[in-house]
Each structure stands twice: as structure tokens, then as C-alpha cells.
Amino acid sequence: MSVIEKDVILRNSRGLHARPAALIVKTARMFKAEIAISKESDTVNGKSIMGVLMLAAPSGTLLNIRAEGEDAEEAVSELTKVIEMEMEY
Amino acid sequence: MLTVKSLFLDNRDSLGINSIVENRGLDRKIESHRTQKTALGITGLYLYVHSNRVQIFGNSEIAYLNQTSKTEQFLNITKLFQNRTIPCIVLTHNLSFSEVVEELAKQYQIPLITTSFTTEHFIDVITELLFEKFAPETNIHGTLVDVYGIGLLLIGKSGIGKSEIALELIKRGHRFVSDDVVKIRKIGPVNLYGFAPEIIKHYLEIRGLGVLNIKDLFGIVSVRNRKKIELVIELADWDPKENYDRIGLDDQFYTVLELSIPYLKLPLRQGRDIATIVEIAARNQLAKQQGVHSAKTFHERLIAQIEENSLNSEF
């Protein structure tokens, strides 16, 4: 079982509002790995929309992604893309 | 970080605050959940006064100060303020600080606060508040519902159906606390309380419907702000190889913040009405809390029957 951890800065200019949060959760759910996302001391399940929404992270926040499972590496790399992306909305 | 300002101004009424006599130093930090009656600390024996604890003056401190000369007061209080980092001093019974204490507090920037409460009452209230402020806290991925007064935490992997079961329970009149993320605080030595993170309070997510406001849809009685957690139920996919508890004789526990909470694992399978099973689990937990243990009583009956059978077979 591999564990991959990475710090990523949230780039979306309006922060982690409902749509980007939904995109993160959708991406996380494509993988088998257990995914945790943390903002400072708050850690939530990356596959849970309410969890990710709860972070209420503004643009520029440092988020930590931690994935555990066979496809952890791929999960972290896909999630990094989403978190670092400027979204249209 | 807790400051004197945030503790006392946010809880003015519950702490019976009358006035802030000295407001310099309101940004001082409170770093202990304990308070201290200053007592001998004002007689020059500051050694046992703990820095970082809210200091409390009551009748005895004021009576002592009133019968000592100003010079003596000045020397003793100066010693205290110079040697200890006190966040603030609270005076109970609506009493007044002496001139010397007020003068020195101004100089050393130590907030002076008066309350109309008696010392015992004030200590009770502030201790409870501080316990809560300093309580260890964690987040759990799960859904918390109050079922017949039992705080029931549903856990299990994403997509297993925690929110759907919670929704069915709410529809049956049970009360919703938090969905998907539950903040858990250990208050006092044995109690765990769960509540919703402010931003998602009252909201529950159902795949296909989106985010729903339970309070708007079901009314004020369908929600509650926090609930003591008394039972953890893990929902799991039915695994024919796993040995699920068939009797219920051995109580299992789930550990959160170093405390053990009664725990059950419920396998999901088509045709099993999970909301009903969860309701019954809550009833069973209520019974256990009152000393009635279905499985144990059944087991005792069985043992008695076996003994009786073996006696009969001897003849």
C-alpha cells in the first residue's frame, strides 16, 4: 500500500466554493485510495463534499493531500491538477 | 488562542460580568483551563500563584487587603505582578478593588473585571467554559443523528449510504446534528460531544439531490446543535466471509480521543431496512444503559435451560 502526500496551493481565484469543491470530490472518487485533504489542523475526507466544503478555503491556501492505496500516486497527481487549476467559475 | 477579551466579552452574561475596571491588557492570553483563587498570593507569597491562570479575588482577599496598610499592599501586589504573568483578575460578589490594586493593575496592564456572581458560582461557570475552550477536538468522517436521545454516529466509507440512512431517520422524527463531517470534542473526562462545523450546519448531502437544508425542510425540531455520542455504527458492504456478530454477547468499542464508545458493525444487503435496524440498535443501547442486556439475559436463560436438561437426563 503506498502513501503519497503533497502540499498544493489552491489557485482558483474565488476560493474553494461549491463548484471547485464538487470537482475535487468527483476527481477523488475516481480512485480507490483513501484521500484526506487538510487545511492547517482541519483534515477531511477528500471524497466527501461536505468535508471539502467545510474547509471554506480562500485562494492561495496551502492544502495538504494525502492518499493511501494502490492508485495513490495517480490520485494525488490528478487532484494536484484540479487544485492548481484556475476554474472558469 | 483564547484572550481575556474574547473569553469575558463573548460570555458577558453567562459569567455575570458587571464591569471591566481596568481594560489595559485585555489581549493577554489565557493558557490554562484552570483558575485560581489568589488567596495567600496577595500577602507576598506569590510562589504558588500559577502564571496563565485567571485569578479570582473574593471576600477573603478584599477583607485582607482592607486591613493592610497601603504601603504593605503596594509591596505585596507589586511582588505578585512582577513575578507572575497573570492574564487577569476577576472580583466576585460585586465588590470593589482597592485603590492600590487598581493603580498597580494600570501600571502592569492587568485587566480587572468584576462579576455579580458569588465565588462558587463564578468558578463553576468559568470552569465549564474553559473546559470547553480547551477541550481536545477532532474531525470524523461520519454522520451524527440523535435517535431516541441516543447520539448515534454513523461511519463507513464514502458512498456507503450514511446520509441516506440519516435522511430516513430524520423523516421518522429523529434529530439531525451533522452530515459527513462531525467535529468531536472531549468535554470533561468521559464525555464526547459531536456538532457540525458552522459552515455546513443543518446541511445534508444526498447524491442526485445535492445539498439540502434539513431545518428548512423538516423544521426546528428536526435538528439539534450538539449531541453526546453514545453509539458508533459502522456501515459496511456485506461480506459473506466476515463473521458478523450473531449473538451480541461481546460488546465492542470504538476509540475517539482516547475514549471508548459502544460500537456495532452493520452489513448492508438489499432487503435489509437499515434505518429500522439502526433505530432498534438505539433502543437496545438505551436498554443496556439501564442495565437490560438482551443478549446476556438470553444467554443466562439458555444456560439455565441447559443445566435443567442435564439434571433431567441424570434420572
CSV table of C-alpha atoms in Angstrom, one decimal:
chain,number,residue,atom,x,y,z
A,1,MET,CA,0.0,0.0,0.0
A,2,SER,CA,1.6,3.3,-0.9
A,3,VAL,CA,1.0,6.5,0.9
A,4,ILE,CA,1.6,9.7,-1.1
A,5,GLU,CA,1.4,13.1,0.5
A,6,LYS,CA,1.7,16.5,-1.1
A,7,ASP,CA,1.3,20.2,-0.3
A,8,VAL,CA,-0.6,22.2,-3.0
A,9,ILE,CA,-1.6,25.8,-3.2
A,10,LEU,CA,-5.2,26.4,-4.2
A,11,ARG,CA,-5.2,28.7,-7.2
A,12,ASN,CA,-8.9,29.3,-8.0
A,13,SER,CA,-9.4,33.0,-7.6
A,14,ARG,CA,-12.8,32.7,-5.8
A,15,GLY,CA,-11.5,30.0,-3.5
A,16,LEU,CA,-12.9,26.6,-2.8
A,17,HIS,CA,-16.5,27.3,-3.3
A,18,ALA,CA,-19.2,24.8,-4.2
A,19,ARG,CA,-18.2,24.1,-7.8
A,20,PRO,CA,-14.5,23.6,-7.4
A,21,ALA,CA,-15.2,21.5,-4.2
A,22,ALA,CA,-17.5,19.3,-6.2
A,23,LEU,CA,-14.8,18.9,-8.9
A,24,ILE,CA,-12.3,17.9,-6.3
A,25,VAL,CA,-14.7,15.3,-4.8
A,26,LYS,CA,-15.6,14.0,-8.2
A,27,THR,CA,-11.9,13.6,-9.0
A,28,ALA,CA,-11.2,11.9,-5.6
A,29,ARG,CA,-14.0,9.4,-6.1
A,30,MET,CA,-12.4,8.1,-9.3
A,31,PHE,CA,-9.8,6.5,-7.2
A,32,LYS,CA,-9.8,3.6,-4.8
A,33,ALA,CA,-7.3,5.2,-2.5
A,34,GLU,CA,-8.4,6.8,0.8
A,35,ILE,CA,-7.9,10.5,0.3
A,36,ALA,CA,-7.6,13.1,3.0
A,37,ILE,CA,-7.3,16.8,2.5
A,38,SER,CA,-6.1,19.2,5.2
A,39,LYS,CA,-6.1,22.9,5.8
A,40,GLU,CA,-4.0,23.7,8.8
A,41,SER,CA,-5.2,21.3,11.5
A,42,ASP,CA,-8.6,20.5,9.8
A,43,THR,CA,-8.5,17.3,8.0
A,44,VAL,CA,-11.4,16.0,5.9
A,45,ASN,CA,-12.2,13.1,3.6
A,46,GLY,CA,-11.5,14.1,0.1
A,47,LYS,CA,-14.4,12.1,-1.2
A,48,SER,CA,-16.9,13.9,1.0
A,49,ILE,CA,-18.4,17.0,-0.5
A,50,MET,CA,-19.5,18.4,2.9
A,51,GLY,CA,-16.0,17.8,4.2
A,52,VAL,CA,-14.3,19.7,1.4
A,53,LEU,CA,-16.9,22.5,1.6
A,54,MET,CA,-16.2,22.8,5.3
A,55,LEU,CA,-12.7,23.9,4.7
A,56,ALA,CA,-14.0,27.1,3.1
A,57,ALA,CA,-10.5,27.7,1.8
A,58,PRO,CA,-9.8,31.0,0.1
A,59,SER,CA,-7.5,31.3,-2.9
A,60,GLY,CA,-3.8,30.9,-2.0
A,61,THR,CA,-4.5,28.4,0.8
A,62,LEU,CA,-1.9,25.7,1.3
A,63,LEU,CA,-3.8,22.4,1.1
A,64,ASN,CA,-2.2,19.0,2.0
A,65,ILE,CA,-3.4,16.0,0.0
A,66,ARG,CA,-2.7,12.5,1.5
A,67,ALA,CA,-3.7,9.4,-0.4
A,68,GLU,CA,-3.3,5.8,0.7
A,69,GLY,CA,-3.9,2.9,-1.6
A,70,GLU,CA,-2.8,1.2,-4.9
A,71,ASP,CA,-3.6,4.2,-7.0
A,72,ALA,CA,-2.5,6.9,-4.5
A,73,GLU,CA,0.2,8.3,-6.8
A,74,GLU,CA,-2.2,8.9,-9.7
A,75,ALA,CA,-4.9,10.3,-7.3
A,76,VAL,CA,-2.5,12.9,-5.9
A,77,SER,CA,-1.3,13.9,-9.3
A,78,GLU,CA,-4.9,14.3,-10.7
A,79,LEU,CA,-6.0,16.2,-7.5
A,80,THR,CA,-3.0,18.5,-7.7
A,81,LYS,CA,-4.0,19.5,-11.3
A,82,VAL,CA,-7.5,20.3,-10.1
A,83,ILE,CA,-6.4,22.3,-7.1
A,84,GLU,CA,-3.8,24.2,-9.1
A,85,MET,CA,-6.2,25.0,-11.9
A,86,GLU,CA,-8.0,28.3,-12.4
A,87,MET,CA,-11.6,27.4,-12.9
A,88,GLU,CA,-14.0,29.2,-15.2
A,89,TYR,CA,-16.5,29.9,-12.5
B,1,MET,CA,-5.9,31.3,21.0
B,2,LEU,CA,-8.0,32.5,23.9
B,3,THR,CA,-7.6,36.1,25.1
B,4,VAL,CA,-9.1,37.7,28.2
B,5,LYS,CA,-11.1,39.9,25.8
B,6,SER,CA,-12.7,37.0,23.9
B,7,LEU,CA,-13.4,35.0,27.0
B,8,PHE,CA,-15.0,37.7,29.0
B,9,LEU,CA,-16.7,39.9,26.3
B,10,ASP,CA,-18.2,36.9,24.4
B,11,ASN,CA,-19.6,35.5,27.7
B,12,ARG,CA,-20.5,38.6,29.5
B,13,ASP,CA,-23.9,37.4,30.6
B,14,SER,CA,-23.1,33.8,31.4
B,15,LEU,CA,-20.2,35.0,33.6
B,16,GLY,CA,-22.2,37.7,35.2
B,17,ILE,CA,-19.7,40.4,34.2
B,18,ASN,CA,-20.5,43.7,35.8
B,19,SER,CA,-17.7,45.9,34.7
B,20,ILE,CA,-14.2,45.9,33.3
B,21,VAL,CA,-12.5,48.2,35.8
B,22,GLU,CA,-9.1,48.1,34.1
B,23,ASN,CA,-9.1,47.4,30.3
B,24,ARG,CA,-5.4,47.6,29.6
B,25,GLY,CA,-4.0,44.2,28.8
B,26,LEU,CA,-7.3,42.7,27.5
B,27,ASP,CA,-5.3,41.0,24.8
B,28,ARG,CA,-3.5,38.8,27.4
B,29,LYS,CA,-3.6,35.1,26.7
B,30,ILE,CA,-5.3,32.6,28.9
B,31,GLU,CA,-3.4,29.4,28.5
B,32,SER,CA,-4.8,27.2,31.2
B,33,HIS,CA,-8.2,25.6,31.7
B,34,ARG,CA,-7.8,26.1,35.4
B,35,THR,CA,-8.5,29.1,37.5
B,36,GLN,CA,-7.0,30.0,40.9
B,37,LYS,CA,-8.3,31.8,44.0
B,38,THR,CA,-5.3,34.0,44.6
B,39,ALA,CA,-5.6,33.7,48.4
B,40,LEU,CA,-2.1,34.0,50.0
B,41,GLY,CA,-0.7,35.2,46.7
B,42,ILE,CA,-1.6,38.7,47.8
B,43,THR,CA,0.3,38.5,51.0
B,44,GLY,CA,3.7,38.4,49.3
B,45,LEU,CA,3.7,34.6,49.0
B,46,TYR,CA,3.4,34.6,45.2
B,47,LEU,CA,5.3,31.3,44.8
B,48,TYR,CA,2.2,29.2,44.4
B,49,VAL,CA,0.3,31.6,42.1
B,50,HIS,CA,0.3,30.0,38.7
B,51,SER,CA,1.0,32.2,35.7
B,52,ASN,CA,-1.5,31.9,32.9
B,53,ARG,CA,-4.4,31.1,35.2
B,54,VAL,CA,-7.3,33.5,35.7
B,55,GLN,CA,-7.0,34.8,39.2
B,56,ILE,CA,-10.1,35.2,41.4
B,57,PHE,CA,-10.5,37.6,44.3
B,58,GLY,CA,-13.4,37.1,46.6
B,59,ASN,CA,-14.5,38.2,50.1
B,60,SER,CA,-11.3,36.9,51.8
B,61,GLU,CA,-8.8,38.7,49.5
B,62,ILE,CA,-10.7,42.0,49.8
B,63,ALA,CA,-11.1,41.7,53.6
B,64,TYR,CA,-7.3,41.0,53.9
B,65,LEU,CA,-6.5,44.0,51.6
B,66,ASN,CA,-8.8,46.3,53.6
B,67,GLN,CA,-7.0,45.6,56.8
B,68,THR,CA,-3.4,46.1,55.5
B,69,SER,CA,-1.7,49.4,55.0
B,70,LYS,CA,-1.3,50.9,51.6
B,71,THR,CA,2.4,50.5,51.7
B,72,GLU,CA,2.1,46.8,52.5
B,73,GLN,CA,-0.5,46.3,49.8
B,74,PHE,CA,1.8,48.1,47.3
B,75,LEU,CA,4.8,45.9,48.2
B,76,ASN,CA,2.8,42.6,48.1
B,77,ILE,CA,0.8,43.2,45.0
B,78,THR,CA,3.9,44.6,43.2
B,79,LYS,CA,5.7,41.3,44.0
B,80,LEU,CA,2.9,39.3,42.6
B,81,PHE,CA,2.6,41.3,39.4
B,82,GLN,CA,6.4,41.4,38.8
B,83,ASN,CA,6.9,37.7,39.4
B,84,ARG,CA,3.8,36.1,37.8
B,85,THR,CA,2.2,36.6,34.4
B,86,ILE,CA,-1.4,36.8,35.3
B,87,PRO,CA,-4.0,37.0,32.5
B,88,CYS,CA,-6.5,39.0,34.6
B,89,ILE,CA,-8.1,39.3,38.0
B,90,VAL,CA,-11.8,38.7,38.5
B,91,LEU,CA,-13.5,40.0,41.6
B,92,THR,CA,-16.7,38.4,42.7
B,93,HIS,CA,-19.8,39.5,44.8
B,94,ASN,CA,-19.8,42.9,43.0
B,95,LEU,CA,-17.0,44.0,45.4
B,96,SER,CA,-14.6,46.9,44.6
B,97,PHE,CA,-10.9,46.6,44.1
B,98,SER,CA,-8.7,48.7,46.4
B,99,GLU,CA,-7.1,51.9,45.1
B,100,VAL,CA,-3.7,50.3,45.3
B,101,VAL,CA,-4.7,47.2,43.2
B,102,GLU,CA,-6.3,49.5,40.6
B,103,GLU,CA,-3.2,51.7,40.4
B,104,LEU,CA,-0.8,48.7,40.0
B,105,ALA,CA,-3.1,46.9,37.5
B,106,LYS,CA,-3.0,50.0,35.4
B,107,GLN,CA,0.8,50.2,35.6
B,108,TYR,CA,1.3,46.5,34.9
B,109,GLN,CA,-1.6,46.3,32.4
B,110,ILE,CA,-3.5,43.6,34.1
B,111,PRO,CA,-7.2,43.6,33.3
B,112,LEU,CA,-9.5,43.9,36.4
B,113,ILE,CA,-13.0,42.5,36.0
B,114,THR,CA,-15.9,42.4,38.4
B,115,THR,CA,-18.8,39.9,38.4
B,116,SER,CA,-22.0,39.9,40.4
B,117,PHE,CA,-21.8,36.2,41.0
B,118,THR,CA,-20.6,34.6,44.2
B,119,THR,CA,-17.2,33.0,44.1
B,120,GLU,CA,-18.5,29.4,44.0
B,121,HIS,CA,-21.0,30.2,41.2
B,122,PHE,CA,-18.4,32.1,39.2
B,123,ILE,CA,-15.8,29.3,39.5
B,124,ASP,CA,-18.4,26.7,38.4
B,125,VAL,CA,-19.4,28.7,35.3
B,126,ILE,CA,-15.9,29.7,34.2
B,127,THR,CA,-14.5,26.2,34.7
B,128,GLU,CA,-17.2,24.7,32.5
B,129,LEU,CA,-16.5,27.4,29.9
B,130,LEU,CA,-12.7,26.9,30.0
B,131,PHE,CA,-13.0,23.2,29.9
B,132,GLU,CA,-15.0,23.6,26.7
B,133,LYS,CA,-12.5,26.1,25.2
B,134,PHE,CA,-9.5,23.8,26.0
B,135,ALA,CA,-11.2,20.6,25.1
B,136,PRO,CA,-9.4,18.3,22.7
B,137,GLU,CA,-11.1,18.2,19.3
B,138,THR,CA,-11.0,16.1,16.2
B,139,ASN,CA,-13.0,15.7,12.9
B,140,ILE,CA,-14.6,12.4,12.0
B,141,HIS,CA,-15.9,11.4,8.6
B,142,GLY,CA,-19.4,10.4,9.6
B,143,THR,CA,-23.0,11.5,10.2
B,144,LEU,CA,-24.4,12.2,13.6
B,145,VAL,CA,-28.1,11.8,14.4
B,146,ASP,CA,-30.0,11.8,17.8
B,147,VAL,CA,-32.1,8.7,17.8
B,148,TYR,CA,-34.5,8.4,20.8
B,149,GLY,CA,-32.0,10.5,22.7
B,150,ILE,CA,-29.0,8.3,21.8
B,151,GLY,CA,-26.3,10.2,20.0
B,152,LEU,CA,-25.6,7.9,17.1
B,153,LEU,CA,-22.5,8.3,14.9
B,154,LEU,CA,-22.8,6.6,11.5
B,155,ILE,CA,-19.4,5.8,9.9
B,156,GLY,CA,-18.3,3.9,6.9
B,157,LYS,CA,-16.6,4.6,3.6
B,158,SER,CA,-17.7,7.3,1.2
B,159,GLY,CA,-20.8,6.4,-0.8
B,160,ILE,CA,-22.0,3.6,1.6
B,161,GLY,CA,-25.2,5.5,2.4
B,162,LYS,CA,-24.7,7.3,5.7
B,163,SER,CA,-26.6,10.4,4.6
B,164,GLU,CA,-29.5,8.4,3.0
B,165,ILE,CA,-30.0,6.5,6.3
B,166,ALA,CA,-29.8,9.7,8.2
B,167,LEU,CA,-32.4,11.2,6.0
B,168,GLU,CA,-34.7,8.3,6.6
B,169,LEU,CA,-34.2,8.6,10.3
B,170,ILE,CA,-34.9,12.4,10.2
B,171,LYS,CA,-38.1,11.6,8.2
B,172,ARG,CA,-39.1,9.3,11.1
B,173,GLY,CA,-38.8,12.2,13.5
B,174,HIS,CA,-35.2,11.7,14.8
B,175,ARG,CA,-32.9,14.7,15.0
B,176,PHE,CA,-30.1,15.6,12.8
B,177,VAL,CA,-26.7,17.0,14.0
B,178,SER,CA,-24.1,16.9,11.3
B,179,ASP,CA,-23.5,15.2,7.9
B,180,ASP,CA,-20.3,13.9,6.5
B,181,VAL,CA,-18.0,15.8,8.9
B,182,VAL,CA,-18.6,15.7,12.7
B,183,LYS,CA,-16.5,17.8,15.0
B,184,ILE,CA,-15.9,15.9,18.2
B,185,ARG,CA,-14.9,17.5,21.4
B,186,LYS,CA,-14.0,15.7,24.6
B,187,ILE,CA,-15.6,17.7,27.4
B,188,GLY,CA,-14.7,16.6,30.9
B,189,PRO,CA,-13.1,13.2,31.4
B,190,VAL,CA,-15.7,10.9,30.0
B,191,ASN,CA,-18.0,12.7,27.5
B,192,LEU,CA,-17.6,13.2,23.8
B,193,TYR,CA,-19.8,15.7,22.1
B,194,GLY,CA,-20.4,16.0,18.4
B,195,PHE,CA,-21.5,19.0,16.5
B,196,ALA,CA,-21.5,20.4,12.9
B,197,PRO,CA,-18.8,22.7,11.6
B,198,GLU,CA,-20.5,26.1,11.4
B,199,ILE,CA,-20.4,26.3,7.6
B,200,ILE,CA,-22.3,23.1,7.0
B,201,LYS,CA,-24.6,23.2,10.0
B,202,HIS,CA,-28.1,21.9,9.1
B,203,TYR,CA,-27.0,20.7,5.7
B,204,LEU,CA,-27.0,17.2,4.4
B,205,GLU,CA,-25.9,15.9,1.0
B,206,ILE,CA,-27.9,13.4,-1.0
B,207,ARG,CA,-26.3,12.2,-4.2
B,208,GLY,CA,-28.6,13.3,-7.0
B,209,LEU,CA,-30.4,16.0,-4.9
B,210,GLY,CA,-27.4,18.0,-3.8
B,211,VAL,CA,-27.1,19.9,-0.6
B,212,LEU,CA,-30.3,20.0,1.5
B,213,ASN,CA,-31.1,22.3,4.4
B,214,ILE,CA,-32.8,19.9,6.9
B,215,LYS,CA,-34.0,22.7,9.2
B,216,ASP,CA,-35.9,24.4,6.3
B,217,LEU,CA,-37.3,21.1,5.1
B,218,PHE,CA,-38.2,19.4,8.3
B,219,GLY,CA,-38.5,22.3,10.9
B,220,ILE,CA,-36.8,23.3,14.1
B,221,VAL,CA,-37.4,20.0,15.9
B,222,SER,CA,-35.5,18.1,13.3
B,223,VAL,CA,-32.1,19.5,14.2
B,224,ARG,CA,-30.0,19.9,17.3
B,225,ASN,CA,-26.7,21.8,17.8
B,226,ARG,CA,-24.8,19.2,19.6
B,227,LYS,CA,-25.2,15.7,21.0
B,228,LYS,CA,-23.3,13.5,23.3
B,229,ILE,CA,-22.0,10.5,21.3
B,230,GLU,CA,-23.1,7.2,22.8
B,231,LEU,CA,-23.1,4.7,19.9
B,232,VAL,CA,-21.0,4.3,16.8
B,233,ILE,CA,-22.4,2.2,13.9
B,234,GLU,CA,-20.2,1.3,11.0
B,235,LEU,CA,-22.0,0.6,7.8
B,236,ALA,CA,-20.1,-1.9,5.6
B,237,ASP,CA,-20.7,-3.8,2.4
B,238,TRP,CA,-22.0,-7.3,3.0
B,239,ASP,CA,-19.0,-9.7,3.0
B,240,PRO,CA,-20.0,-13.4,3.2
B,241,LYS,CA,-16.6,-14.3,4.6
B,242,GLU,CA,-16.8,-11.9,7.5
B,243,ASN,CA,-18.1,-13.1,10.8
B,244,TYR,CA,-20.8,-10.6,11.9
B,245,ASP,CA,-21.9,-10.7,15.5
B,246,ARG,CA,-24.8,-13.1,15.6
B,247,ILE,CA,-25.5,-13.0,19.4
B,248,GLY,CA,-24.4,-9.6,20.7
B,249,LEU,CA,-22.8,-11.0,23.8
B,250,ASP,CA,-19.5,-9.3,23.4
B,251,ASP,CA,-19.7,-5.5,23.5
B,252,GLN,CA,-17.3,-3.8,21.1
B,253,PHE,CA,-15.9,-0.3,21.3
B,254,TYR,CA,-14.7,2.4,19.0
B,255,THR,CA,-12.0,4.8,20.2
B,256,VAL,CA,-12.2,8.5,19.7
B,257,LEU,CA,-9.9,11.0,21.5
B,258,GLU,CA,-8.8,8.1,23.8
B,259,LEU,CA,-12.4,7.3,24.9
B,260,SER,CA,-14.2,4.1,24.1
B,261,ILE,CA,-17.7,4.3,22.7
B,262,PRO,CA,-20.0,1.3,22.2
B,263,TYR,CA,-19.6,0.1,18.6
B,264,LEU,CA,-21.5,-2.1,16.1
B,265,LYS,CA,-20.8,-3.1,12.5
B,266,LEU,CA,-23.8,-3.4,10.3
B,267,PRO,CA,-23.5,-5.2,7.0
B,268,LEU,CA,-25.7,-3.8,4.2
B,269,ARG,CA,-27.6,-6.0,1.9
B,270,GLN,CA,-30.6,-5.5,-0.3
B,271,GLY,CA,-33.8,-6.0,1.6
B,272,ARG,CA,-32.4,-5.0,4.9
B,273,ASP,CA,-34.1,-1.9,6.2
B,274,ILE,CA,-31.1,-0.3,7.7
B,275,ALA,CA,-32.9,2.7,9.2
B,276,THR,CA,-35.1,0.3,11.2
B,277,ILE,CA,-32.1,-1.7,12.3
B,278,VAL,CA,-30.4,1.5,13.4
B,279,GLU,CA,-33.5,2.5,15.4
B,280,ILE,CA,-33.5,-0.8,17.1
B,281,ALA,CA,-29.8,-0.5,17.9
B,282,ALA,CA,-30.5,2.8,19.6
B,283,ARG,CA,-33.3,1.2,21.6
B,284,ASN,CA,-31.0,-1.7,22.6
B,285,GLN,CA,-28.3,0.8,23.6
B,286,LEU,CA,-30.9,2.6,25.8
B,287,ALA,CA,-31.8,-0.7,27.4
B,288,LYS,CA,-28.1,-1.5,28.0
B,289,GLN,CA,-27.6,1.9,29.6
B,290,GLN,CA,-30.4,1.0,32.0
B,291,GLY,CA,-28.9,-2.4,32.8
B,292,VAL,CA,-31.0,-4.5,30.5
B,293,HIS,CA,-28.9,-6.5,28.1
B,294,SER,CA,-30.9,-8.6,25.7
B,295,ALA,CA,-28.1,-10.9,24.6
B,296,LYS,CA,-26.9,-11.5,28.2
B,297,THR,CA,-30.4,-12.2,29.5
B,298,PHE,CA,-31.0,-14.6,26.7
B,299,HIS,CA,-27.6,-16.3,27.4
B,300,GLU,CA,-28.5,-16.7,31.1
B,301,ARG,CA,-31.8,-18.3,30.2
B,302,LEU,CA,-30.1,-20.7,27.8
B,303,ILE,CA,-27.5,-21.7,30.4
B,304,ALA,CA,-30.3,-22.3,33.0
B,305,GLN,CA,-32.2,-24.4,30.5
B,306,ILE,CA,-29.1,-26.5,29.7
B,307,GLU,CA,-28.5,-27.1,33.4
B,308,GLU,CA,-32.1,-28.2,33.8
B,309,ASN,CA,-31.8,-30.5,30.8
B,310,SER,CA,-28.6,-32.1,32.2
B,311,LEU,CA,-30.3,-32.6,35.6
B,312,ASN,CA,-33.3,-34.3,34.0
B,313,SER,CA,-31.1,-36.6,31.9
B,314,GLU,CA,-29.4,-37.9,35.0
B,315,PHE,CA,-32.6,-39.6,36.0
